[in-house]
Short mmCIF file of C-alpha atoms in Angstrom, two decimals:
data_model
loop_
_atom_site.label_atom_id
_atom_site.label_comp_id
_atom_site.label_asym_id
_atom_site.label_seq_id
_atom_site.Cartn_x
_atom_site.Cartn_y
_atom_site.Cartn_z
CA THR A 1 -19.99 4.20 -26.36
CA ALA A 2 -17.69 1.85 -28.22
CA SER A 3 -16.88 -1.41 -26.46
CA ARG A 4 -13.51 -1.63 -24.75
CA SER A 5 -11.08 -4.52 -24.63
CA TYR A 6 -7.59 -5.27 -23.36
CA ARG A 7 -6.29 -4.25 -26.77
CA ASP A 8 -6.94 -0.65 -25.70
CA ALA A 9 -4.17 -1.08 -23.12
CA ARG A 10 -1.64 -2.18 -25.73
CA ASN A 11 1.88 -0.87 -25.00
CA SER A 12 0.71 1.09 -21.96
CA ASP A 13 3.40 2.50 -19.65
CA ILE A 14 1.29 2.01 -16.53
CA VAL A 15 -1.64 -0.31 -15.85
CA VAL A 16 -3.68 0.47 -12.73
CA ILE A 17 -5.80 -2.46 -11.53
CA THR A 18 -8.85 -1.46 -9.51
CA ALA A 19 -11.23 -4.23 -10.61
CA GLY A 20 -12.59 -6.55 -7.99
CA ALA A 21 -15.50 -7.34 -5.73
CA ALA A 22 -16.47 -4.50 -3.42
CA GLN A 23 -15.72 -4.75 0.28
CA ALA A 24 -19.00 -5.28 2.11
CA PRO A 25 -19.83 -3.64 5.47
CA GLY A 26 -18.10 -5.58 8.24
CA GLU A 27 -15.98 -7.57 5.77
CA THR A 28 -12.22 -7.51 6.26
CA ARG A 29 -9.86 -7.04 3.32
CA MET A 30 -8.64 -10.61 3.76
CA GLN A 31 -12.16 -11.98 3.40
CA LEU A 32 -12.19 -10.42 -0.04
CA LEU A 33 -9.25 -12.54 -1.14
CA GLY A 34 -11.06 -15.59 -2.47
CA ARG A 35 -13.34 -13.50 -4.66
CA ASN A 36 -10.67 -11.20 -6.03
CA ILE A 37 -7.79 -13.57 -6.75
CA LYS A 38 -9.59 -15.12 -9.72
CA ILE A 39 -10.42 -11.70 -11.13
CA LEU A 40 -6.80 -10.63 -10.72
CA LYS A 41 -5.32 -13.60 -12.57
CA SER A 42 -7.48 -13.06 -15.65
CA ILE A 43 -6.52 -9.38 -15.76
CA VAL A 44 -2.78 -9.84 -15.23
CA LEU A 45 -2.47 -12.47 -17.97
CA GLU A 46 -4.11 -10.08 -20.44
CA VAL A 47 -1.90 -7.19 -19.30
CA LYS A 48 1.16 -9.36 -19.82
CA ARG A 49 -0.04 -10.15 -23.32
CA HIS A 50 -0.91 -6.61 -24.42
CA ALA A 51 1.42 -4.42 -22.32
CA PRO A 52 4.46 -6.57 -21.51
CA ASP A 53 6.67 -3.58 -20.63
CA SER A 54 4.17 -1.84 -18.37
CA ILE A 55 4.29 -1.06 -14.67
CA ILE A 56 1.42 -2.75 -12.81
CA MET A 57 -0.08 -0.82 -9.92
CA LEU A 58 -2.51 -2.70 -7.67
CA VAL A 59 -5.35 -0.91 -5.89
CA THR A 60 -7.78 -3.82 -5.43
CA ASN A 61 -7.94 -5.30 -1.91
CA PRO A 62 -6.47 -7.19 -0.19
CA VAL A 63 -3.76 -5.23 -1.96
CA ASP A 64 -0.72 -6.90 -0.39
CA VAL A 65 -1.70 -10.46 -1.28
CA LEU A 66 -2.88 -9.43 -4.74
CA THR A 67 0.42 -7.61 -5.33
CA TYR A 68 2.27 -10.82 -4.53
CA TYR A 69 0.15 -12.79 -7.00
CA ALA A 70 0.31 -10.08 -9.66
CA LEU A 71 4.08 -10.43 -9.60
CA LYS A 72 3.79 -14.21 -9.70
CA TYR A 73 1.28 -14.31 -12.57
CA SER A 74 3.01 -11.63 -14.65
CA HIS A 75 6.64 -12.74 -14.17
CA PHE A 76 7.49 -9.03 -14.48
CA PRO A 77 10.64 -7.66 -12.83
CA HIS A 78 10.12 -6.90 -9.14
CA HIS A 79 10.32 -3.13 -9.59
CA ARG A 80 7.42 -3.05 -12.07
CA VAL A 81 4.73 -4.50 -9.78
CA PHE A 82 3.55 -2.79 -6.62
CA GLY A 83 0.40 -1.87 -4.73
CA THR A 84 -0.85 1.36 -3.16
CA GLY A 85 -0.31 -0.32 0.20
CA THR A 86 -0.42 1.95 3.24
CA MET A 87 -0.05 5.16 1.25
CA LEU A 88 -3.58 6.33 2.07
CA ASP A 89 -3.27 5.17 5.69
CA THR A 90 -0.09 7.23 5.96
CA ALA A 91 -1.70 10.33 4.42
CA ARG A 92 -4.58 10.11 6.90
CA PHE A 93 -2.16 9.60 9.79
CA LYS A 94 -0.14 12.67 8.82
CA SER A 95 -3.34 14.69 8.50
CA TYR A 96 -4.46 13.81 12.02
CA LEU A 97 -0.97 14.43 13.43
CA ALA A 98 -0.90 17.82 11.71
CA LYS A 99 -4.16 18.77 13.37
CA TYR A 100 -2.95 17.52 16.75
CA PHE A 101 0.37 19.42 16.64
CA ALA A 102 -1.08 22.44 14.75
CA VAL A 103 1.41 22.25 11.87
CA ASN A 104 1.18 21.68 8.13
CA ALA A 105 1.00 18.01 7.13
CA HIS A 106 3.79 18.58 4.58
CA ASN A 107 6.17 19.12 7.51
CA ILE A 108 5.31 15.79 9.12
CA HIS A 109 7.36 12.76 8.13
CA ALA A 110 5.76 9.56 9.38
CA PHE A 111 4.77 6.21 7.94
CA ILE A 112 2.15 3.56 8.54
CA LEU A 113 3.83 0.26 7.62
CA GLY A 114 3.00 -3.43 7.26
CA GLU A 115 -0.24 -4.86 5.96
CA HIS A 116 -2.80 -2.52 4.44
CA GLY A 117 -5.23 -3.78 7.02
CA ASP A 118 -5.73 -4.54 10.68
CA SER A 119 -2.11 -5.44 11.46
CA SER A 120 -0.65 -2.18 10.14
CA PHE A 121 1.32 -0.04 12.60
CA PRO A 122 2.79 3.48 12.92
CA ALA A 123 6.58 3.78 12.78
CA LEU A 124 6.66 6.38 15.56
CA SER A 125 10.34 5.92 16.43
CA THR A 126 11.41 7.44 13.10
CA ALA A 127 8.62 10.03 12.77
CA ASN A 128 9.47 13.71 12.95
CA VAL A 129 7.95 17.17 12.61
CA GLY A 130 10.23 19.64 10.82
CA SER A 131 13.23 17.45 11.73
CA ILE A 132 12.20 17.34 15.41
CA PRO A 133 11.61 13.76 16.57
CA LEU A 134 7.90 13.24 17.13
CA LYS A 135 8.47 12.22 20.75
CA ASP A 136 10.19 15.55 21.43
CA MET A 137 7.25 17.62 20.23
CA PRO A 138 5.30 19.58 22.88
CA GLY A 139 2.09 17.73 23.70
CA TYR A 140 3.34 14.32 22.59
CA ASN A 141 2.15 11.30 24.51
CA ASP A 142 1.88 7.66 23.51
CA LYS A 143 -1.80 7.39 24.39
CA ALA A 144 -2.75 10.25 22.06
CA MET A 145 -0.66 8.83 19.21
CA GLN A 146 -2.23 5.40 19.53
CA ALA A 147 -5.70 6.98 19.60
CA ILE A 148 -4.92 8.81 16.36
CA PHE A 149 -3.65 5.62 14.78
CA TYR A 150 -6.73 3.70 15.89
CA THR A 151 -8.91 6.30 14.18
CA VAL A 152 -6.86 5.98 10.98
CA ARG A 153 -7.08 2.18 11.01
CA THR A 154 -10.83 2.00 11.60
CA VAL A 155 -12.12 4.97 9.60
CA VAL A 156 -12.35 2.85 6.44
CA TYR A 157 -15.04 0.67 7.99
CA GLU A 158 -17.06 3.76 8.94
CA ILE A 159 -16.74 5.13 5.39
CA ILE A 160 -17.90 1.84 3.86
CA LYS A 161 -20.81 1.72 6.28
CA LYS A 162 -21.96 5.24 5.37
CA LYS A 163 -21.25 5.49 1.62
CA GLY A 164 -20.62 1.90 0.54
CA SER A 165 -17.06 2.32 -0.73
CA THR A 166 -13.83 4.26 -0.45
CA ASN A 167 -12.84 5.75 -3.78
CA LEU A 168 -11.97 9.45 -3.79
CA ALA A 169 -8.99 9.45 -1.41
CA ILE A 170 -7.36 6.39 -2.99
CA ALA A 171 -7.81 7.99 -6.41
CA THR A 172 -5.69 10.89 -5.19
CA CYS A 173 -2.98 8.44 -4.13
CA VAL A 174 -3.04 6.74 -7.53
CA THR A 175 -2.69 10.12 -9.22
CA GLN A 176 0.35 10.95 -7.09
CA LEU A 177 1.98 7.63 -7.93
CA VAL A 178 1.31 7.93 -11.67
CA ARG A 179 2.82 11.43 -11.69
CA ALA A 180 5.84 10.18 -9.75
CA ILE A 181 6.39 7.48 -12.39
CA LEU A 182 5.79 9.60 -15.48
CA ASN A 183 7.81 12.56 -14.18
CA ASP A 184 10.51 10.40 -12.57
CA THR A 185 10.27 12.38 -9.32
CA HIS A 186 11.86 9.81 -7.00
CA GLU A 187 9.34 10.60 -4.27
CA ILE A 188 9.11 8.28 -1.29
CA PHE A 189 5.84 6.46 -0.66
CA PRO A 190 4.91 3.51 1.60
CA VAL A 191 3.82 1.18 -1.19
CA SER A 192 3.40 -2.57 -1.11
CA SER A 193 5.99 -4.64 -2.94
CA VAL A 194 7.45 -8.12 -2.71
CA LEU A 195 10.53 -7.80 -0.51
CA ARG A 196 13.78 -9.58 -1.26
CA GLY A 197 15.63 -9.44 2.04
CA GLU A 198 14.82 -5.94 3.24
CA TYR A 199 14.07 -5.99 6.98
CA GLY A 200 14.97 -9.68 6.77
CA ILE A 201 11.75 -10.32 4.82
CA HIS A 202 11.50 -12.48 1.71
CA ASN A 203 8.75 -13.43 -0.73
CA VAL A 204 5.82 -11.45 0.65
CA ALA A 205 4.38 -8.07 -0.36
CA VAL A 206 4.18 -5.58 2.49
CA SER A 207 4.30 -1.79 2.74
CA THR A 208 7.65 -0.14 3.41
CA PRO A 209 9.01 3.22 2.19
CA SER A 210 10.02 3.05 -1.48
CA VAL A 211 11.52 5.53 -3.93
CA VAL A 212 9.17 5.73 -6.94
CA GLY A 213 10.28 6.88 -10.37
CA ARG A 214 10.13 6.13 -14.08
CA LYS A 215 11.12 2.50 -13.63
CA GLY A 216 8.56 1.94 -10.89
CA ILE A 217 10.23 1.15 -7.59
CA VAL A 218 13.70 2.66 -7.84
CA ALA A 219 14.82 1.65 -4.33
CA GLU A 220 13.50 0.12 -1.12
CA LEU A 221 14.40 2.09 2.02
CA GLU A 222 15.00 0.40 5.34
CA LEU A 223 13.93 2.44 8.35
CA PRO A 224 15.79 1.87 11.63
CA LEU A 225 12.75 0.43 13.39
CA ASN A 226 12.79 -0.20 17.12
CA ALA A 227 12.17 -3.64 18.65
CA LYS A 228 8.42 -3.12 19.07
CA GLU A 229 8.00 -1.98 15.47
CA LYS A 230 10.07 -4.88 14.15
CA LYS A 231 7.76 -7.21 16.05
CA SER A 232 4.71 -5.51 14.51
CA LEU A 233 6.18 -5.84 11.02
CA LYS A 234 6.91 -9.52 11.64
CA LYS A 235 3.28 -9.99 12.73
CA SER A 236 2.02 -8.37 9.52
CA VAL A 237 4.29 -10.57 7.44
CA SER A 238 3.06 -13.69 9.24
CA ILE A 239 -0.59 -12.78 8.58
CA LEU A 240 0.08 -12.03 4.92
CA LYS A 241 2.07 -15.22 4.33
CA LYS A 242 -0.78 -17.20 5.82
CA ALA A 243 -3.18 -15.47 3.42
CA ILE A 244 -0.87 -16.18 0.48
CA ARG A 245 -0.76 -19.88 1.41
CA SER A 246 -4.55 -20.00 1.65
CA VAL A 247 -4.95 -19.36 -2.08
CA ARG A 248 -5.82 -22.51 -4.00
#
């Protein structure tokens, strides 16, 4: 096949970055940071050169920290740089909830927020099934919900252990996001973006619900989180800011 170069991405509408070192068994996403930040910078500078009007979508882990640096290196407008964040975590969570409550996952509205990693958390206070608050559903109990979330948060390590990587499910998420951009659907996804005051958070990329359309992130939505969830979000932000500062 003919050799490829960044010139092939010239004037692209969307650039999806998946390049990076693979996550090894037992390795956290944050441990990947040192290896992947150098790869990211070289890619983003070339994207800026050849596709200056593109939307950059980050998939490479640790996606939140890399999203922050992709925005920094590119100097693109905020709405044109975001990561897949907790989109896959959320899809898995909804799937398990659907099985638990014996309903279709499309009728479950719930988000996993925060870091795409070990400090993520379920926003249970705003979750609902067919407009019924999750906590009012027959069979609901906190212990069962936390067990489901624990499975969602740890399944990635089991997948890596058994097959060496996670690729098919995240590819589906990327496809959904690309379609949302190209078709300007204004769908809501929990993607990672650098916040500018939402939830009282500044200058760190973290997953919160965002409206996605032709311009990239059309709007950031602020959920009315309860005190426990606000504390969990603050913890995620603290961990991510520490990781951002660790980059040399």
